[in-house]
Amino acid sequence: MALHSLHRAHQVPSVAALSALESALASFRISTQPSTPSGRRNASHQAQGRANGPKDTAGKRLGAKKADGQYVVPGNILFKQRGTLWFPGDGCFMGRDHTIHAQVPGYVKFYTDPVQHPKRKFIGVVFERGNSLPQPHNAVRRRKLGMLAYQMPSTVAEQTAGDLTDLTPSSPAEQSSGAAIPATIVRDQPQEARQTKTIRTRRDGRWVETTLTLRPGHQWRQANWEIGRAAERSKAARSVRPFKPGDRFAAWRKRNARIARNAELRTMKRGGKKGGKAKK
């Protein structure tokens, strides 16, 4: 055993082992000269959304939802878009996602208005199918209720002449002919000269007579002050004790009586609980 170990200690390394050791040390040797890369390595995985394959998502269904001349009602979607490709015109409004909705009932119109903007495209709604947009800026506008704008008369005489009138024939000739001629204007007549009638209504088990007056618009109704005081004649109002202006301490006495009554109720509840426990 000793001879074998002594033989291994005096063994000389071979030339092949020395050359391999020298080449290994050369790879770790620090070089002062910049090394030139022999090649470039590119990414083998695509970045961002294409890394995991394309997404097959559903479309957003953008575009026109109503055609030109189609009838719509308020709230209908006319055009869905991303951004302002189209702008809301007459009778339309735009939502927060740039969707254009109808604001009034009517027919859809796609148009441009160089006076309002030279390049923008608008979507509007008209009340009749034959109408066109844009309307002249000095023309009479139609209201949202489908009615033409009406100019109020400037004088009182013109306002009175166009008011509701009494069309009942007054003379025998008019009654025989059956013609209804405006005789007098109801609003110009005084309260005493207007027609009145009396009706009987049953209230709280008794008959009550009510006088009705012919008001403008040919309506039989009570006067405003009579309608306002109708609550005073109700059954609930008669059950309330009338207020006395000189009784200054009525509220103070009511408050003390309410406090005493609540204290008595609390005492009775506590006594009932104690009695119940004693019985058990």
PDB file of C-alpha atoms in Angstrom:
ATOM      1  CA  MET A   1       0.000   0.000   0.000  1.00  0.00           C
ATOM      2  CA  ALA A   2       2.816   2.400   0.877  1.00  0.00           C
ATOM      3  CA  LEU A   3       4.677   1.603  -2.327  1.00  0.00           C
ATOM      4  CA  HIS A   4       1.542   2.356  -4.422  1.00  0.00           C
ATOM      5  CA  SER A   5       1.030   5.791  -2.853  1.00  0.00           C
ATOM      6  CA  LEU A   6       4.682   6.664  -3.287  1.00  0.00           C
ATOM      7  CA  HIS A   7       4.479   5.726  -6.951  1.00  0.00           C
ATOM      8  CA  ARG A   8       1.452   8.095  -7.502  1.00  0.00           C
ATOM      9  CA  ALA A   9       3.300  10.997  -5.789  1.00  0.00           C
ATOM     10  CA  HIS A  10       6.291  10.743  -8.172  1.00  0.00           C
ATOM     11  CA  GLN A  11       4.007  10.433 -11.307  1.00  0.00           C
ATOM     12  CA  VAL A  12       4.604  13.219 -13.852  1.00  0.00           C
ATOM     13  CA  PRO A  13       1.564  14.766 -15.692  1.00  0.00           C
ATOM     14  CA  SER A  14       1.318  14.033 -19.362  1.00  0.00           C
ATOM     15  CA  VAL A  15       1.567  16.554 -22.185  1.00  0.00           C
ATOM     16  CA  ALA A  16      -2.118  16.195 -23.067  1.00  0.00           C
ATOM     17  CA  ALA A  17      -3.157  17.088 -19.534  1.00  0.00           C
ATOM     18  CA  LEU A  18      -0.966  20.167 -19.532  1.00  0.00           C
ATOM     19  CA  SER A  19      -2.334  21.416 -22.852  1.00  0.00           C
ATOM     20  CA  ALA A  20      -5.914  20.936 -21.663  1.00  0.00           C
ATOM     21  CA  LEU A  21      -5.150  22.858 -18.471  1.00  0.00           C
ATOM     22  CA  GLU A  22      -3.522  25.656 -20.434  1.00  0.00           C
ATOM     23  CA  SER A  23      -6.499  26.041 -22.758  1.00  0.00           C
ATOM     24  CA  ALA A  24      -8.886  26.129 -19.797  1.00  0.00           C
ATOM     25  CA  LEU A  25      -6.891  28.892 -18.104  1.00  0.00           C
ATOM     26  CA  ALA A  26      -6.726  30.857 -21.356  1.00  0.00           C
ATOM     27  CA  SER A  27     -10.515  31.129 -21.404  1.00  0.00           C
ATOM     28  CA  PHE A  28     -10.456  32.827 -17.979  1.00  0.00           C
ATOM     29  CA  ARG A  29      -7.625  35.193 -18.882  1.00  0.00           C
ATOM     30  CA  ILE A  30      -8.700  38.907 -18.873  1.00  0.00           C
ATOM     31  CA  SER A  31      -8.141  40.607 -22.176  1.00  0.00           C
ATOM     32  CA  THR A  32      -7.670  44.366 -22.569  1.00  0.00           C
ATOM     33  CA  GLN A  33      -8.792  44.366 -26.227  1.00  0.00           C
ATOM     34  CA  PRO A  34     -12.579  44.659 -26.943  1.00  0.00           C
ATOM     35  CA  SER A  35     -13.966  41.442 -28.221  1.00  0.00           C
ATOM     36  CA  THR A  36     -15.978  41.550 -31.412  1.00  0.00           C
ATOM     37  CA  PRO A  37     -19.275  39.637 -31.233  1.00  0.00           C
ATOM     38  CA  SER A  38     -19.445  36.782 -33.613  1.00  0.00           C
ATOM     39  CA  GLY A  39     -23.308  36.847 -33.861  1.00  0.00           C
ATOM     40  CA  ARG A  40     -26.587  38.499 -32.654  1.00  0.00           C
ATOM     41  CA  ARG A  41     -29.374  36.676 -30.840  1.00  0.00           C
ATOM     42  CA  ASN A  42     -32.920  37.838 -31.645  1.00  0.00           C
ATOM     43  CA  ALA A  43     -36.006  37.492 -29.445  1.00  0.00           C
ATOM     44  CA  SER A  44     -37.729  34.199 -29.869  1.00  0.00           C
ATOM     45  CA  HIS A  45     -41.070  35.383 -28.360  1.00  0.00           C
ATOM     46  CA  GLN A  46     -43.262  38.122 -29.816  1.00  0.00           C
ATOM     47  CA  ALA A  47     -44.114  41.036 -27.555  1.00  0.00           C
ATOM     48  CA  GLN A  48     -47.367  42.675 -26.402  1.00  0.00           C
ATOM     49  CA  GLY A  49     -50.700  41.320 -27.602  1.00  0.00           C
ATOM     50  CA  ARG A  50     -49.353  39.003 -30.301  1.00  0.00           C
ATOM     51  CA  ALA A  51     -47.440  36.883 -27.771  1.00  0.00           C
ATOM     52  CA  ASN A  52     -50.339  34.606 -26.888  1.00  0.00           C
ATOM     53  CA  GLY A  53     -52.044  34.489 -30.238  1.00  0.00           C
ATOM     54  CA  PRO A  54     -54.663  36.858 -31.721  1.00  0.00           C
ATOM     55  CA  LYS A  55     -57.893  37.471 -29.797  1.00  0.00           C
ATOM     56  CA  ASP A  56     -61.114  36.568 -31.541  1.00  0.00           C
ATOM     57  CA  THR A  57     -63.436  39.033 -29.715  1.00  0.00           C
ATOM     58  CA  ALA A  58     -66.887  40.145 -30.745  1.00  0.00           C
ATOM     59  CA  GLY A  59     -67.318  43.344 -32.739  1.00  0.00           C
ATOM     60  CA  LYS A  60     -68.581  46.546 -31.149  1.00  0.00           C
ATOM     61  CA  ARG A  61     -71.456  46.944 -33.613  1.00  0.00           C
ATOM     62  CA  LEU A  62     -70.543  50.502 -34.521  1.00  0.00           C
ATOM     63  CA  GLY A  63     -72.138  52.480 -37.322  1.00  0.00           C
ATOM     64  CA  ALA A  64     -75.579  53.734 -38.339  1.00  0.00           C
ATOM     65  CA  LYS A  65     -78.574  52.154 -36.602  1.00  0.00           C
ATOM     66  CA  LYS A  66     -81.296  54.128 -38.403  1.00  0.00           C
ATOM     67  CA  ALA A  67     -81.475  54.948 -42.096  1.00  0.00           C
ATOM     68  CA  ASP A  68     -82.257  58.316 -43.631  1.00  0.00           C
ATOM     69  CA  GLY A  69     -86.006  58.970 -43.544  1.00  0.00           C
ATOM     70  CA  GLN A  70     -86.727  56.267 -40.944  1.00  0.00           C
ATOM     71  CA  TYR A  71     -89.200  57.097 -38.157  1.00  0.00           C
ATOM     72  CA  VAL A  72     -87.770  57.217 -34.616  1.00  0.00           C
ATOM     73  CA  VAL A  73     -89.043  57.972 -31.139  1.00  0.00           C
ATOM     74  CA  PRO A  74     -87.176  59.769 -28.305  1.00  0.00           C
ATOM     75  CA  GLY A  75     -84.270  57.692 -27.024  1.00  0.00           C
ATOM     76  CA  ASN A  76     -83.631  55.651 -30.180  1.00  0.00           C
ATOM     77  CA  ILE A  77     -79.967  55.126 -31.101  1.00  0.00           C
ATOM     78  CA  LEU A  78     -79.172  56.695 -34.465  1.00  0.00           C
ATOM     79  CA  PHE A  79     -75.393  56.218 -34.740  1.00  0.00           C
ATOM     80  CA  LYS A  80     -72.743  54.464 -32.599  1.00  0.00           C
ATOM     81  CA  GLN A  81     -69.199  55.683 -33.036  1.00  0.00           C
ATOM     82  CA  ARG A  82     -65.769  56.086 -31.460  1.00  0.00           C
ATOM     83  CA  GLY A  83     -65.088  59.773 -31.583  1.00  0.00           C
ATOM     84  CA  THR A  84     -67.162  62.444 -33.298  1.00  0.00           C
ATOM     85  CA  LEU A  85     -67.509  61.282 -36.875  1.00  0.00           C
ATOM     86  CA  TRP A  86     -71.082  62.631 -36.785  1.00  0.00           C
ATOM     87  CA  PHE A  87     -72.452  65.433 -34.615  1.00  0.00           C
ATOM     88  CA  PRO A  88     -75.975  65.823 -33.171  1.00  0.00           C
ATOM     89  CA  GLY A  89     -78.176  68.210 -35.106  1.00  0.00           C
ATOM     90  CA  ASP A  90     -81.783  69.365 -34.690  1.00  0.00           C
ATOM     91  CA  GLY A  91     -83.766  67.065 -32.392  1.00  0.00           C
ATOM     92  CA  CYS A  92     -80.761  64.908 -31.356  1.00  0.00           C
ATOM     93  CA  PHE A  93     -78.288  64.681 -28.493  1.00  0.00           C
ATOM     94  CA  MET A  94     -74.970  62.903 -27.916  1.00  0.00           C
ATOM     95  CA  GLY A  95     -74.169  60.515 -25.056  1.00  0.00           C
ATOM     96  CA  ARG A  96     -70.886  60.267 -23.188  1.00  0.00           C
ATOM     97  CA  ASP A  97     -69.682  57.435 -25.477  1.00  0.00           C
ATOM     98  CA  HIS A  98     -70.353  59.633 -28.562  1.00  0.00           C
ATOM     99  CA  THR A  99     -73.566  57.732 -29.370  1.00  0.00           C
ATOM    100  CA  ILE A 100     -76.178  59.957 -31.030  1.00  0.00           C
ATOM    101  CA  HIS A 101     -79.780  59.547 -29.812  1.00  0.00           C
ATOM    102  CA  ALA A 102     -83.091  60.952 -30.995  1.00  0.00           C
ATOM    103  CA  GLN A 103     -84.567  63.606 -28.719  1.00  0.00           C
ATOM    104  CA  VAL A 104     -87.956  64.100 -30.406  1.00  0.00           C
ATOM    105  CA  PRO A 105     -90.189  61.828 -32.502  1.00  0.00           C
ATOM    106  CA  GLY A 106     -89.788  62.234 -36.240  1.00  0.00           C
ATOM    107  CA  TYR A 107     -87.761  61.191 -39.274  1.00  0.00           C
ATOM    108  CA  VAL A 108     -83.968  60.878 -39.458  1.00  0.00           C
ATOM    109  CA  LYS A 109     -81.968  63.206 -41.685  1.00  0.00           C
ATOM    110  CA  PHE A 110     -78.206  63.108 -42.438  1.00  0.00           C
ATOM    111  CA  TYR A 111     -76.977  66.524 -43.539  1.00  0.00           C
ATOM    112  CA  THR A 112     -74.216  69.144 -43.478  1.00  0.00           C
ATOM    113  CA  ASP A 113     -74.548  72.754 -42.367  1.00  0.00           C
ATOM    114  CA  PRO A 114     -71.796  75.029 -43.759  1.00  0.00           C
ATOM    115  CA  VAL A 115     -73.159  77.981 -41.778  1.00  0.00           C
ATOM    116  CA  GLN A 116     -72.782  76.153 -38.470  1.00  0.00           C
ATOM    117  CA  HIS A 117     -69.498  74.403 -39.363  1.00  0.00           C
ATOM    118  CA  PRO A 118     -67.779  74.015 -42.753  1.00  0.00           C
ATOM    119  CA  LYS A 119     -66.662  70.373 -42.353  1.00  0.00           C
ATOM    120  CA  ARG A 120     -68.839  68.671 -39.741  1.00  0.00           C
ATOM    121  CA  LYS A 121     -71.549  66.144 -40.600  1.00  0.00           C
ATOM    122  CA  PHE A 122     -74.801  66.228 -38.610  1.00  0.00           C
ATOM    123  CA  ILE A 123     -77.693  63.893 -37.863  1.00  0.00           C
ATOM    124  CA  GLY A 124     -81.079  65.487 -37.175  1.00  0.00           C
ATOM    125  CA  VAL A 125     -84.752  64.648 -36.778  1.00  0.00           C
ATOM    126  CA  VAL A 126     -87.608  66.422 -38.573  1.00  0.00           C
ATOM    127  CA  PHE A 127     -91.310  66.255 -37.734  1.00  0.00           C
ATOM    128  CA  GLU A 128     -92.523  65.515 -41.267  1.00  0.00           C
ATOM    129  CA  ARG A 129     -91.026  63.202 -43.859  1.00  0.00           C
ATOM    130  CA  GLY A 130     -90.945  65.927 -46.510  1.00  0.00           C
ATOM    131  CA  ASN A 131     -88.946  68.406 -44.402  1.00  0.00           C
ATOM    132  CA  SER A 132     -85.243  68.904 -45.038  1.00  0.00           C
ATOM    133  CA  LEU A 133     -82.231  69.958 -43.004  1.00  0.00           C
ATOM    134  CA  PRO A 134     -80.586  72.359 -42.469  1.00  0.00           C
ATOM    135  CA  GLN A 135     -83.421  74.819 -42.100  1.00  0.00           C
ATOM    136  CA  PRO A 136     -82.872  78.483 -42.953  1.00  0.00           C
ATOM    137  CA  HIS A 137     -81.596  80.228 -39.864  1.00  0.00           C
ATOM    138  CA  ASN A 138     -84.190  83.016 -40.186  1.00  0.00           C
ATOM    139  CA  ALA A 139     -87.157  80.639 -40.716  1.00  0.00           C
ATOM    140  CA  VAL A 140     -89.860  79.859 -38.161  1.00  0.00           C
ATOM    141  CA  ARG A 141     -88.813  76.903 -36.011  1.00  0.00           C
ATOM    142  CA  ARG A 142     -91.108  74.023 -35.193  1.00  0.00           C
ATOM    143  CA  ARG A 143     -91.476  73.176 -31.531  1.00  0.00           C
ATOM    144  CA  LYS A 144     -90.784  69.798 -29.942  1.00  0.00           C
ATOM    145  CA  LEU A 145     -94.539  69.200 -29.635  1.00  0.00           C
ATOM    146  CA  GLY A 146     -94.899  69.323 -33.411  1.00  0.00           C
ATOM    147  CA  MET A 147     -96.464  72.806 -33.412  1.00  0.00           C
ATOM    148  CA  LEU A 148     -95.416  75.986 -35.172  1.00  0.00           C
ATOM    149  CA  ALA A 149     -94.056  78.799 -33.040  1.00  0.00           C
ATOM    150  CA  TYR A 150     -96.810  81.319 -32.247  1.00  0.00           C
ATOM    151  CA  GLN A 151     -96.167  85.030 -31.867  1.00  0.00           C
ATOM    152  CA  MET A 152     -98.141  86.532 -28.982  1.00  0.00           C
ATOM    153  CA  PRO A 153    -100.280  89.592 -29.784  1.00  0.00           C
ATOM    154  CA  SER A 154     -98.713  92.864 -28.758  1.00  0.00           C
ATOM    155  CA  THR A 155    -101.892  94.684 -27.619  1.00  0.00           C
ATOM    156  CA  VAL A 156    -104.568  93.777 -25.104  1.00  0.00           C
ATOM    157  CA  ALA A 157    -107.297  94.151 -27.736  1.00  0.00           C
ATOM    158  CA  GLU A 158    -105.693  91.516 -29.945  1.00  0.00           C
ATOM    159  CA  GLN A 159    -105.298  89.136 -27.023  1.00  0.00           C
ATOM    160  CA  THR A 160    -108.951  89.590 -26.027  1.00  0.00           C
ATOM    161  CA  ALA A 161    -110.186  89.126 -29.586  1.00  0.00           C
ATOM    162  CA  GLY A 162    -108.479  85.753 -29.830  1.00  0.00           C
ATOM    163  CA  ASP A 163    -109.670  84.507 -26.438  1.00  0.00           C
ATOM    164  CA  LEU A 164    -112.469  82.022 -25.769  1.00  0.00           C
ATOM    165  CA  THR A 165    -115.909  83.464 -26.471  1.00  0.00           C
ATOM    166  CA  ASP A 166    -119.468  82.569 -25.633  1.00  0.00           C
ATOM    167  CA  LEU A 167    -120.863  80.947 -28.780  1.00  0.00           C
ATOM    168  CA  THR A 168    -124.443  80.561 -27.473  1.00  0.00           C
ATOM    169  CA  PRO A 169    -127.031  82.226 -29.782  1.00  0.00           C
ATOM    170  CA  SER A 170    -128.555  85.170 -27.966  1.00  0.00           C
ATOM    171  CA  SER A 171    -131.289  86.485 -30.284  1.00  0.00           C
ATOM    172  CA  PRO A 172    -134.361  84.511 -31.477  1.00  0.00           C
ATOM    173  CA  ALA A 173    -133.180  84.879 -35.073  1.00  0.00           C
ATOM    174  CA  GLU A 174    -129.864  83.252 -34.259  1.00  0.00           C
ATOM    175  CA  GLN A 175    -131.586  80.472 -32.315  1.00  0.00           C
ATOM    176  CA  SER A 176    -133.943  79.717 -35.231  1.00  0.00           C
ATOM    177  CA  SER A 177    -131.126  79.722 -37.787  1.00  0.00           C
ATOM    178  CA  GLY A 178    -128.870  77.615 -35.614  1.00  0.00           C
ATOM    179  CA  ALA A 179    -125.868  79.884 -36.209  1.00  0.00           C
ATOM    180  CA  ALA A 180    -123.347  80.337 -33.419  1.00  0.00           C
ATOM    181  CA  ILE A 181    -122.181  83.950 -33.464  1.00  0.00           C
ATOM    182  CA  PRO A 182    -119.614  85.214 -30.898  1.00  0.00           C
ATOM    183  CA  ALA A 183    -121.706  87.471 -28.702  1.00  0.00           C
ATOM    184  CA  THR A 184    -119.594  88.499 -25.703  1.00  0.00           C
ATOM    185  CA  ILE A 185    -116.248  87.414 -24.383  1.00  0.00           C
ATOM    186  CA  VAL A 186    -116.571  85.441 -21.172  1.00  0.00           C
ATOM    187  CA  ARG A 187    -113.402  86.802 -19.594  1.00  0.00           C
ATOM    188  CA  ASP A 188    -114.560  90.425 -20.038  1.00  0.00           C
ATOM    189  CA  GLN A 189    -117.803  89.820 -18.172  1.00  0.00           C
ATOM    190  CA  PRO A 190    -117.879  90.721 -14.455  1.00  0.00           C
ATOM    191  CA  GLN A 191    -118.342  87.980 -11.866  1.00  0.00           C
ATOM    192  CA  GLU A 192    -121.948  88.963 -11.146  1.00  0.00           C
ATOM    193  CA  ALA A 193    -122.965  88.888 -14.832  1.00  0.00           C
ATOM    194  CA  ARG A 194    -121.650  85.407 -15.519  1.00  0.00           C
ATOM    195  CA  GLN A 195    -123.911  82.386 -15.599  1.00  0.00           C
ATOM    196  CA  THR A 196    -124.240  80.450 -12.370  1.00  0.00           C
ATOM    197  CA  LYS A 197    -125.891  77.222 -11.363  1.00  0.00           C
ATOM    198  CA  THR A 198    -126.442  75.463  -8.058  1.00  0.00           C
ATOM    199  CA  ILE A 199    -125.809  71.793  -7.386  1.00  0.00           C
ATOM    200  CA  ARG A 200    -126.655  69.724  -4.325  1.00  0.00           C
ATOM    201  CA  THR A 201    -124.114  67.337  -2.829  1.00  0.00           C
ATOM    202  CA  ARG A 202    -124.461  65.058   0.191  1.00  0.00           C
ATOM    203  CA  ARG A 203    -121.828  65.779   2.833  1.00  0.00           C
ATOM    204  CA  ASP A 204    -121.683  64.173   6.303  1.00  0.00           C
ATOM    205  CA  GLY A 205    -125.264  62.975   6.060  1.00  0.00           C
ATOM    206  CA  ARG A 206    -126.752  66.295   4.969  1.00  0.00           C
ATOM    207  CA  TRP A 207    -127.404  68.011   1.666  1.00  0.00           C
ATOM    208  CA  VAL A 208    -125.218  71.018   0.839  1.00  0.00           C
ATOM    209  CA  GLU A 209    -125.840  73.456  -2.013  1.00  0.00           C
ATOM    210  CA  THR A 210    -122.816  74.610  -4.022  1.00  0.00           C
ATOM    211  CA  THR A 211    -122.865  77.500  -6.472  1.00  0.00           C
ATOM    212  CA  LEU A 212    -120.846  77.002  -9.642  1.00  0.00           C
ATOM    213  CA  THR A 213    -119.819  79.806 -12.016  1.00  0.00           C
ATOM    214  CA  LEU A 214    -119.145  79.555 -15.725  1.00  0.00           C
ATOM    215  CA  ARG A 215    -115.415  80.194 -15.984  1.00  0.00           C
ATOM    216  CA  PRO A 216    -113.288  80.895 -19.101  1.00  0.00           C
ATOM    217  CA  GLY A 217    -113.095  77.789 -21.233  1.00  0.00           C
ATOM    218  CA  HIS A 218    -116.780  76.939 -20.548  1.00  0.00           C
ATOM    219  CA  GLN A 219    -116.042  75.174 -17.263  1.00  0.00           C
ATOM    220  CA  TRP A 220    -118.432  75.134 -14.320  1.00  0.00           C
ATOM    221  CA  ARG A 221    -116.408  75.426 -11.127  1.00  0.00           C
ATOM    222  CA  GLN A 222    -116.321  77.081  -7.736  1.00  0.00           C
ATOM    223  CA  ALA A 223    -114.462  80.257  -6.993  1.00  0.00           C
ATOM    224  CA  ASN A 224    -110.880  79.932  -5.834  1.00  0.00           C
ATOM    225  CA  TRP A 225    -111.597  81.240  -2.318  1.00  0.00           C
ATOM    226  CA  GLU A 226    -114.395  78.670  -1.895  1.00  0.00           C
ATOM    227  CA  ILE A 227    -112.094  75.820  -2.959  1.00  0.00           C
ATOM    228  CA  GLY A 228    -109.398  77.053  -0.554  1.00  0.00           C
ATOM    229  CA  ARG A 229    -111.801  77.062   2.420  1.00  0.00           C
ATOM    230  CA  ALA A 230    -113.287  73.648   1.663  1.00  0.00           C
ATOM    231  CA  ALA A 231    -110.978  72.041   4.237  1.00  0.00           C
ATOM    232  CA  GLU A 232    -112.531  74.132   7.010  1.00  0.00           C
ATOM    233  CA  ARG A 233    -115.891  72.444   6.430  1.00  0.00           C
ATOM    234  CA  SER A 234    -114.521  68.884   6.612  1.00  0.00           C
ATOM    235  CA  LYS A 235    -115.298  66.490   9.462  1.00  0.00           C
ATOM    236  CA  ALA A 236    -111.690  66.487  10.693  1.00  0.00           C
ATOM    237  CA  ALA A 237    -111.637  70.281  10.861  1.00  0.00           C
ATOM    238  CA  ARG A 238    -114.843  70.389  12.937  1.00  0.00           C
ATOM    239  CA  SER A 239    -113.414  67.920  15.471  1.00  0.00           C
ATOM    240  CA  VAL A 240    -110.478  70.237  16.286  1.00  0.00           C
ATOM    241  CA  ARG A 241    -111.014  72.680  19.152  1.00  0.00           C
ATOM    242  CA  PRO A 242    -111.002  76.227  17.767  1.00  0.00           C
ATOM    243  CA  PHE A 243    -107.987  78.362  18.557  1.00  0.00           C
ATOM    244  CA  LYS A 244    -108.429  81.269  20.964  1.00  0.00           C
ATOM    245  CA  PRO A 245    -106.068  84.142  20.229  1.00  0.00           C
ATOM    246  CA  GLY A 246    -106.081  85.386  23.841  1.00  0.00           C
ATOM    247  CA  ASP A 247    -105.146  81.993  25.371  1.00  0.00           C
ATOM    248  CA  ARG A 248    -101.353  82.370  25.555  1.00  0.00           C
ATOM    249  CA  PHE A 249    -100.678  79.348  27.773  1.00  0.00           C
ATOM    250  CA  ALA A 250    -102.606  76.704  25.833  1.00  0.00           C
ATOM    251  CA  ALA A 251     -99.442  75.222  24.294  1.00  0.00           C
ATOM    252  CA  TRP A 252     -97.688  75.254  27.688  1.00  0.00           C
ATOM    253  CA  ARG A 253    -100.571  73.344  29.321  1.00  0.00           C
ATOM    254  CA  LYS A 254    -100.666  70.829  26.465  1.00  0.00           C
ATOM    255  CA  ARG A 255     -96.946  70.213  26.844  1.00  0.00           C
ATOM    256  CA  ASN A 256     -97.181  69.652  30.606  1.00  0.00           C
ATOM    257  CA  ALA A 257    -100.157  67.336  30.168  1.00  0.00           C
ATOM    258  CA  ARG A 258     -98.259  65.306  27.539  1.00  0.00           C
ATOM    259  CA  ILE A 259     -95.204  64.989  29.821  1.00  0.00           C
ATOM    260  CA  ALA A 260     -97.356  63.850  32.749  1.00  0.00           C
ATOM    261  CA  ARG A 261     -99.199  61.312  30.594  1.00  0.00           C
ATOM    262  CA  ASN A 262     -95.938  59.833  29.269  1.00  0.00           C
ATOM    263  CA  ALA A 263     -94.532  59.591  32.813  1.00  0.00           C
ATOM    264  CA  GLU A 264     -97.661  57.776  33.953  1.00  0.00           C
ATOM    265  CA  LEU A 265     -97.404  55.310  31.077  1.00  0.00           C
ATOM    266  CA  ARG A 266     -93.757  54.570  31.896  1.00  0.00           C
ATOM    267  CA  THR A 267     -94.668  53.959  35.558  1.00  0.00           C
ATOM    268  CA  MET A 268     -97.452  51.565  34.610  1.00  0.00           C
ATOM    269  CA  LYS A 269     -95.118  49.612  32.303  1.00  0.00           C
ATOM    270  CA  ARG A 270     -92.480  49.225  35.015  1.00  0.00           C
ATOM    271  CA  GLY A 271     -95.093  48.160  37.527  1.00  0.00           C
ATOM    272  CA  GLY A 272     -96.544  45.578  35.169  1.00  0.00           C
ATOM    273  CA  LYS A 273     -93.118  44.051  34.572  1.00  0.00           C
ATOM    274  CA  LYS A 274     -92.413  43.793  38.311  1.00  0.00           C
ATOM    275  CA  GLY A 275     -95.835  42.334  38.990  1.00  0.00           C
ATOM    276  CA  GLY A 276     -95.316  39.773  36.233  1.00  0.00           C
ATOM    277  CA  LYS A 277     -92.034  38.653  37.756  1.00  0.00           C
ATOM    278  CA  ALA A 278     -93.597  38.368  41.209  1.00  0.00           C
ATOM    279  CA  LYS A 279     -96.406  36.196  39.871  1.00  0.00           C
ATOM    280  CA  LYS A 280     -93.922  33.809  38.411  1.00  0.00           C
TER     281      LYS A 280
END
